[in-house]
Coordinates of C-alpha atoms and ligand atoms in Angstrom, one line a residue:
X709 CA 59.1 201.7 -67.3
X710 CA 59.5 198.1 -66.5
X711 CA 58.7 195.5 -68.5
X712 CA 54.6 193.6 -67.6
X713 CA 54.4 190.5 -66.0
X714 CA 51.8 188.3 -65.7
X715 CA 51.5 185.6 -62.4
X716 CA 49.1 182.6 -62.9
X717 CA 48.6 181.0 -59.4
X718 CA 48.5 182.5 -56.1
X719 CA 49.0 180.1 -53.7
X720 CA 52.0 181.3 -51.2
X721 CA 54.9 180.7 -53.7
X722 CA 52.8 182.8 -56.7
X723 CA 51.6 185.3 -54.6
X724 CA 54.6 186.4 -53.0
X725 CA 56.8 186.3 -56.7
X726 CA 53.5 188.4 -57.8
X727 CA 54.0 190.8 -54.2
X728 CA 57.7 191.2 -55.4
X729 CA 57.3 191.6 -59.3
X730 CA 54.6 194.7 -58.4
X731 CA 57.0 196.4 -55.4
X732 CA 60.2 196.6 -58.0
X733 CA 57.4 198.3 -60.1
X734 CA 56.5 195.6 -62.5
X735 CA 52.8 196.2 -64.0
X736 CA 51.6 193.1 -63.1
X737 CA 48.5 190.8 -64.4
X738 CA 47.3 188.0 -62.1
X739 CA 45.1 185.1 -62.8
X740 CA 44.0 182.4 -60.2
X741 CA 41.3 179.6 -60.2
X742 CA 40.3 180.8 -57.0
X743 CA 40.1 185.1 -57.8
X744 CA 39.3 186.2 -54.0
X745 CA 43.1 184.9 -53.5
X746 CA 44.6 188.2 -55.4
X747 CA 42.6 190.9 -53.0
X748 CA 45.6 191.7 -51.1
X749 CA 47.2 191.8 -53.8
X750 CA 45.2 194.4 -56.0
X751 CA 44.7 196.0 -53.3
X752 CA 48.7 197.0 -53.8
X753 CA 48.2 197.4 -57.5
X754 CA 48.2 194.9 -59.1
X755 CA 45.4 194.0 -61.8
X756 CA 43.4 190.7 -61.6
X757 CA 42.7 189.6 -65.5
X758 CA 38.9 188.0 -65.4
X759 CA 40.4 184.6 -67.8
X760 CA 43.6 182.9 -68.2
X761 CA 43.3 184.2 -71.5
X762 CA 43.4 188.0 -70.8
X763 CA 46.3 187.5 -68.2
X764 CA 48.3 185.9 -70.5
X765 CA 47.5 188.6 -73.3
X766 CA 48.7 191.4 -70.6
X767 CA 52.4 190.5 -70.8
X768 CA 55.4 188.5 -73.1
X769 CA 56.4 187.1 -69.8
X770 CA 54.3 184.5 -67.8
X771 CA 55.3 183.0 -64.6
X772 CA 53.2 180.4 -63.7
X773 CA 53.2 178.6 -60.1
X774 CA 50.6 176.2 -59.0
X775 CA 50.2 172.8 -57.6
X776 CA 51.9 170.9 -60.5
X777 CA 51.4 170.8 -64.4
X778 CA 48.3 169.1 -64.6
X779 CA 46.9 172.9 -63.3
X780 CA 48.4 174.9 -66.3
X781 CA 47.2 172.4 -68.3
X782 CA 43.6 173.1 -66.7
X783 CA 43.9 177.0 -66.4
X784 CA 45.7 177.6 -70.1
X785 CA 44.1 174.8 -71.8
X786 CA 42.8 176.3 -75.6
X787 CA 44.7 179.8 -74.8
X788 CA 46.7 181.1 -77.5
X789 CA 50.3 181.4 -76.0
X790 CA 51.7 182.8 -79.6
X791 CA 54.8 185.2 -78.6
X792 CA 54.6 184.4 -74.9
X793 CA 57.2 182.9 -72.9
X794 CA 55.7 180.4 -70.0
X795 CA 57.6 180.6 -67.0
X796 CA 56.6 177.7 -64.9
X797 CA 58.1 177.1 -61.9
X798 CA 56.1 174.7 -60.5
X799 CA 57.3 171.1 -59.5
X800 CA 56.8 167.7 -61.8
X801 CA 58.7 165.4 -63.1
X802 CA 61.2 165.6 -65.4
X803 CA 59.4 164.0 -68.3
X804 CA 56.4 166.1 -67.2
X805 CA 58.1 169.2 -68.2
X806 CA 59.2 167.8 -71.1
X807 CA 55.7 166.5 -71.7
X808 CA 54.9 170.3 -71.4
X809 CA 57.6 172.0 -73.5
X810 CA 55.7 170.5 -76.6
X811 CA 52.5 171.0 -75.0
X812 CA 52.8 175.1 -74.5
X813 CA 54.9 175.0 -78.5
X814 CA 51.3 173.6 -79.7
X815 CA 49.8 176.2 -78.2
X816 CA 52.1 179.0 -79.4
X817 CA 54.0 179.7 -76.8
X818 CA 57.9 178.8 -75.3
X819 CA 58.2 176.7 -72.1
X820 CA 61.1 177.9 -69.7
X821 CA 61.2 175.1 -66.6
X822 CA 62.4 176.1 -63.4
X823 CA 62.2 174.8 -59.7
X824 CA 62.8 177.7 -57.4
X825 CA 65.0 176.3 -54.2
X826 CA 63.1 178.8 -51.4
X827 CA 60.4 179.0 -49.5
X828 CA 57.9 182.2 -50.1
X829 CA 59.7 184.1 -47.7
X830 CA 62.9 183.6 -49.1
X831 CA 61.8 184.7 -52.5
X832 CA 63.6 187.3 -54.0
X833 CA 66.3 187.5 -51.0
X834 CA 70.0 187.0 -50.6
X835 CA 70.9 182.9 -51.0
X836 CA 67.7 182.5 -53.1
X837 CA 68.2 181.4 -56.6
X838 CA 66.4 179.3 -59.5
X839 CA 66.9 176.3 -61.6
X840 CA 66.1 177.2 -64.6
X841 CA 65.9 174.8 -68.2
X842 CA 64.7 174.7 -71.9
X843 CA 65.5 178.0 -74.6
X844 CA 68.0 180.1 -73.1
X845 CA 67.8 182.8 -75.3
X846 CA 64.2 182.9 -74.4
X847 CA 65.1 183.0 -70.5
X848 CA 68.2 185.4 -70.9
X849 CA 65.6 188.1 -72.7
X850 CA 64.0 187.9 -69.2
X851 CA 66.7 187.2 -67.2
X852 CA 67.0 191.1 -65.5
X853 CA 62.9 190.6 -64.4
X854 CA 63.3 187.3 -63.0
X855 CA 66.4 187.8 -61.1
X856 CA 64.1 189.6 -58.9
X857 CA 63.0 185.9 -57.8
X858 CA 66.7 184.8 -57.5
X859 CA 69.8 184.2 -59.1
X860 CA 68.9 182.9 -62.5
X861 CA 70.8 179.4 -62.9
X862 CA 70.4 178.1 -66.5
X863 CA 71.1 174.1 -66.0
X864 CA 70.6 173.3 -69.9
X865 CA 68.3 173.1 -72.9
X866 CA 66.6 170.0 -71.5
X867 CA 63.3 171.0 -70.2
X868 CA 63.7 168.4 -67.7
X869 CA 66.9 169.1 -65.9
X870 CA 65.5 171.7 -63.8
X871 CA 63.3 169.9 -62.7
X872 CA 66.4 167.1 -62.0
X873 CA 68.4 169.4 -60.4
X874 CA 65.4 170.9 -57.8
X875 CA 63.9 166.9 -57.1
X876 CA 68.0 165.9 -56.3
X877 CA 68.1 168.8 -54.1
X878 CA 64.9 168.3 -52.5
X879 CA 65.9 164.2 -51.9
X880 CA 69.2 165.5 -50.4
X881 CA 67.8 168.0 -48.1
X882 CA 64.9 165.6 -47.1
X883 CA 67.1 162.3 -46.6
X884 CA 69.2 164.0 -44.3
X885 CA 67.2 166.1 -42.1
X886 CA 64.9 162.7 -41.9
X887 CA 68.4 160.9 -40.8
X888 CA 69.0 163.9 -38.4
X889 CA 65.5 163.1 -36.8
X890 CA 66.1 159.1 -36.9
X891 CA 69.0 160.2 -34.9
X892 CA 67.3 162.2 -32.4
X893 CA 64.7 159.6 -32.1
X894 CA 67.4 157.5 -31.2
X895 CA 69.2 159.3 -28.8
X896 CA 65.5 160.5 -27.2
X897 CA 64.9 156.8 -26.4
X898 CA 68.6 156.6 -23.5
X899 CA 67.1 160.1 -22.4
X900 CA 69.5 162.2 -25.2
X901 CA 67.4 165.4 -25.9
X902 CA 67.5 167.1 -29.2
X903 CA 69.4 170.0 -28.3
X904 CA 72.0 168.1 -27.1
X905 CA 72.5 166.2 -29.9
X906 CA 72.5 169.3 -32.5
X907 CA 75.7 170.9 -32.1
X908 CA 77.5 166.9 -33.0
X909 CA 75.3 166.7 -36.3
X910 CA 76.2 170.2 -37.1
X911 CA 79.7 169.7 -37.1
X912 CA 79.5 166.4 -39.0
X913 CA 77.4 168.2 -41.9
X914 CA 79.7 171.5 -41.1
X915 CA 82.9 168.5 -42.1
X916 CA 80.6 166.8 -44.9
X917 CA 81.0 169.9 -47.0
X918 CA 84.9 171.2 -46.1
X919 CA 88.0 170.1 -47.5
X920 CA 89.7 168.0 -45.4
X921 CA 89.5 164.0 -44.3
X922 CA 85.9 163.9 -43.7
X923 CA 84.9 166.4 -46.6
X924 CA 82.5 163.4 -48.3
X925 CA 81.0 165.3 -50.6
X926 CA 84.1 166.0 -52.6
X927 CA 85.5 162.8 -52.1
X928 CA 82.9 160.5 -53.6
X929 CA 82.0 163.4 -55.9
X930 CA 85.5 163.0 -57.4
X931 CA 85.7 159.1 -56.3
X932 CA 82.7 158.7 -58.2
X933 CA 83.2 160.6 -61.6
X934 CA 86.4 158.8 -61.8
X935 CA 84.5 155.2 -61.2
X936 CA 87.6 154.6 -58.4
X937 CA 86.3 153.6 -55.2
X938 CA 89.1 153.2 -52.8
X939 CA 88.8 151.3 -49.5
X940 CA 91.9 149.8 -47.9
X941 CA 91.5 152.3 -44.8
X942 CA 87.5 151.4 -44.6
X943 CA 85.6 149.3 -46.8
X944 CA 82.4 148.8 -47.5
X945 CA 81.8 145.3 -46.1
X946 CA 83.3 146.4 -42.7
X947 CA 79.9 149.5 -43.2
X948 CA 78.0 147.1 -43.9
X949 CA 78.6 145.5 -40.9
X950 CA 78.3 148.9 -39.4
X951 CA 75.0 149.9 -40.9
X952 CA 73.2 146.3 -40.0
X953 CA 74.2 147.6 -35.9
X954 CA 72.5 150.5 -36.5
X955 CA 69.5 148.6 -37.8
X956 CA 69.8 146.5 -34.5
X957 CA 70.4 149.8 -32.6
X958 CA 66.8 150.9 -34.2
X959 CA 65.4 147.8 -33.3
X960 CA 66.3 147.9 -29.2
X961 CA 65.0 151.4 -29.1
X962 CA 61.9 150.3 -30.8
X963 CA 61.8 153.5 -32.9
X964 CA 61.0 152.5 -36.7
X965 CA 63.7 151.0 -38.7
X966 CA 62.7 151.7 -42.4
X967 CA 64.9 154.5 -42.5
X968 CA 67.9 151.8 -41.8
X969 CA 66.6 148.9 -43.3
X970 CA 66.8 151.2 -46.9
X971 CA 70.2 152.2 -45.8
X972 CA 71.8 148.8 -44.9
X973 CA 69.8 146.8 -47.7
X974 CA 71.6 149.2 -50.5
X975 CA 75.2 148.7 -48.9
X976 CA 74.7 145.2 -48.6
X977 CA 73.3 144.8 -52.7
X978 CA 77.0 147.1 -53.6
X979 CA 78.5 144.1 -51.6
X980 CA 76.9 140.9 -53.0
X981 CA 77.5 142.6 -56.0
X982 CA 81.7 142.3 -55.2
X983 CA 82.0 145.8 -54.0
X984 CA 83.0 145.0 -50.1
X985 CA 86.2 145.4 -50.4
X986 CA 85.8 148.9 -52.2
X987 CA 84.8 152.4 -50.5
X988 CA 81.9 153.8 -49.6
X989 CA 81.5 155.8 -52.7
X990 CA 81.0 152.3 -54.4
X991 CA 77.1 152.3 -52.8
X992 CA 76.4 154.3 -56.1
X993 CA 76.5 150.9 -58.2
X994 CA 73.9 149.8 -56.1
X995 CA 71.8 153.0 -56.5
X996 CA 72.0 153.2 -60.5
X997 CA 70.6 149.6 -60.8
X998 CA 66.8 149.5 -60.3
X999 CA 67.2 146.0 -58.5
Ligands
NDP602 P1 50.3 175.1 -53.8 O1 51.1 173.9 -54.2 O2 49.3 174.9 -52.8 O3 49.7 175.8 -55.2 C1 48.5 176.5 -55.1 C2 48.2 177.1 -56.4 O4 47.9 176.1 -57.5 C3 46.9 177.9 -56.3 O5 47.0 179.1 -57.1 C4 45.8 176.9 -56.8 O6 44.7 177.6 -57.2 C5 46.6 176.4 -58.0 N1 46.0 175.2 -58.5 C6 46.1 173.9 -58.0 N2 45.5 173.0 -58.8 C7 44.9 173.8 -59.8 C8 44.1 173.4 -60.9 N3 43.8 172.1 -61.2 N4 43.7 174.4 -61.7 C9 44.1 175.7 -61.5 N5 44.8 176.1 -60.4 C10 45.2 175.1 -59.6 O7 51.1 176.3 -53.2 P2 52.6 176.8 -53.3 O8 52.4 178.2 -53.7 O9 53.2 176.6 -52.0 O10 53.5 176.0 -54.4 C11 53.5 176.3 -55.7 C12 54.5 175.4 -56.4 O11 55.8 175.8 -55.9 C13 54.4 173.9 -56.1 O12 54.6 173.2 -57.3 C14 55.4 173.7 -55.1 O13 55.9 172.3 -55.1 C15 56.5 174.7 -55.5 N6 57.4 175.1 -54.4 C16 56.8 175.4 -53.2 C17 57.6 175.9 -52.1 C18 57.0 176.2 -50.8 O14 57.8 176.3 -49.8 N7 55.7 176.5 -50.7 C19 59.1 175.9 -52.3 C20 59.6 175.6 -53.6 C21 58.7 175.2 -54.6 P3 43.5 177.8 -56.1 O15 44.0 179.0 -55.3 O16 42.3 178.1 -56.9 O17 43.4 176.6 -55.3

């Protein structure tokens, strides 16, 4: 018999952990503000608890997944959470969650923080996997159920880091497929379609992530732990040089040039700063410093 499970919000992320928890034969409890949202989902078994309060009292083990914190706070607001472990996997910010560690320890319960790095559909499938933070003897006694979700990764007893590690991933996925598009935008403008362009970006994020002379992300990685920023073969004054043509570039095309402006504006403040004759890897001084 496997272990209960209760899922509080059904929007497309909770509905499809509460689709998964109930096919590997989970009994599970669900709870949404808006009930007609768990039909389909009774309909294949599962059992809608009339409050928060009797969905929580259904299992040890609540995942939680709405908009943000400020809806657990309104759906489990006053419930007793004593010998329940609170699963939320919903996004915020780091002091947020730890804002909400204390809040669900008030209210009985444990707080596990996690940011899940898929999409509903790739829920539970190969490649998916979890930041997870806060008790981890808590989180290991659950670890086999919410595996099922994706590989458990325990980032620390911080309640925030999850939360850390998902918003640096989101900012690094978004910032570069928003570059990507900046570049098409300005390719698009001479008459360059899309599909042209793809195959050169893909080999220049393929490169970004080998080993080899343009595998970046190891380079500054270790350029940067070490606070060494080497650039006799290409410093950072001659990028910034660089960077303002693409902000020219932006400007002749007349596609927007916020994007570039950011982008040259930070190289130029490592610069001022007495960086130009360092490596790119010495942007990072400019991006510590709240100017
Ligand atoms: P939504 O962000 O739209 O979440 C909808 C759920 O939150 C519904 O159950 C909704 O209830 C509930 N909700 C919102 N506000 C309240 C409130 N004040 N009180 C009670 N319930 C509330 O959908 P997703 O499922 O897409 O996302 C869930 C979380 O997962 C988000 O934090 C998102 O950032 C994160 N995430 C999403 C991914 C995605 O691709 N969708 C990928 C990775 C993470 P109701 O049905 O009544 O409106």
């Amino acid at each position: 018999m496997k272990s209960p499970v209760t899922v509080i919000g059904l929007g497309p992320m909770g509905s499809t952990m509460a689709r998964t928890f109930l096919g590997n034969g989970h009994p599970t409890t669900l709870w949404n503000r808006t009930a007609s949202k768990a039909a389909p989902l009774v309909e294949a078994g599962a059992t809608l608890a009339p409050t928060a309060a009797e969905a929580v009292a259904a299992s040890e083990l609540v995942v939680v997944s709405q908009t943000d914190y400020q809806a657990m706070y309104d759906s489990l607001d006053g419930v007793d959470l004593k010998g329940r472990v609170v699963v939320n996997l919903s996004s915020g910010s780091p002091d947020e969650l730890r804002r909400a560690s204390e809040w669900t320890s008030a209210q009985g319960g444990v707080l596990v923080t996690g940011g899940i790095m898929v999409p509903p559909p790739g829920i539970g499938q190969p490649g998916s996997y979890v930041f997870y933070s806060g008790p981890e003897e808590e989180l290991d006694r659950h670890k086999e159920t919410l595996a099922e979700l994706g590989d458990v990764t325990f980032v620390g007893a911080d309640p925030g880091l999850a939360m850390l590690y998902y918003q640096s991933q989101l900012f690094l996925f978004w910032s570069t497929l928003t570059a990507y598009m900046h570049a098409i935008a300005l390719l698009e403008t001479a008459g360059v379609s899309a599909r042209q362009f793809a195959p050169f970006a893909a080999t220049t994020l393929r490169e970004l992530a080998a080993d080899g002379p343009m595998g970046f992300l190891k380079i500054l990685a270790e350029e940067i732990d070490s606070g060494a920023h080497p650039g006799e073969a290409n410093s950072l004054r001659m990028q910034a040089v660089g960077a303002d043509h693409v902000v020219e570039a932006a400007r002749e095309a007349g596609i927007d040039t916020a994007w570039p402006l950011a982008l040259r504006d930070l190289f130029w403040r490592a610069v001022d700063a007495g960086h130009g004759a360092d490596g790119l890897s010495a942007v990072v001084t400019a991006i510590r410093r709240r100017p």
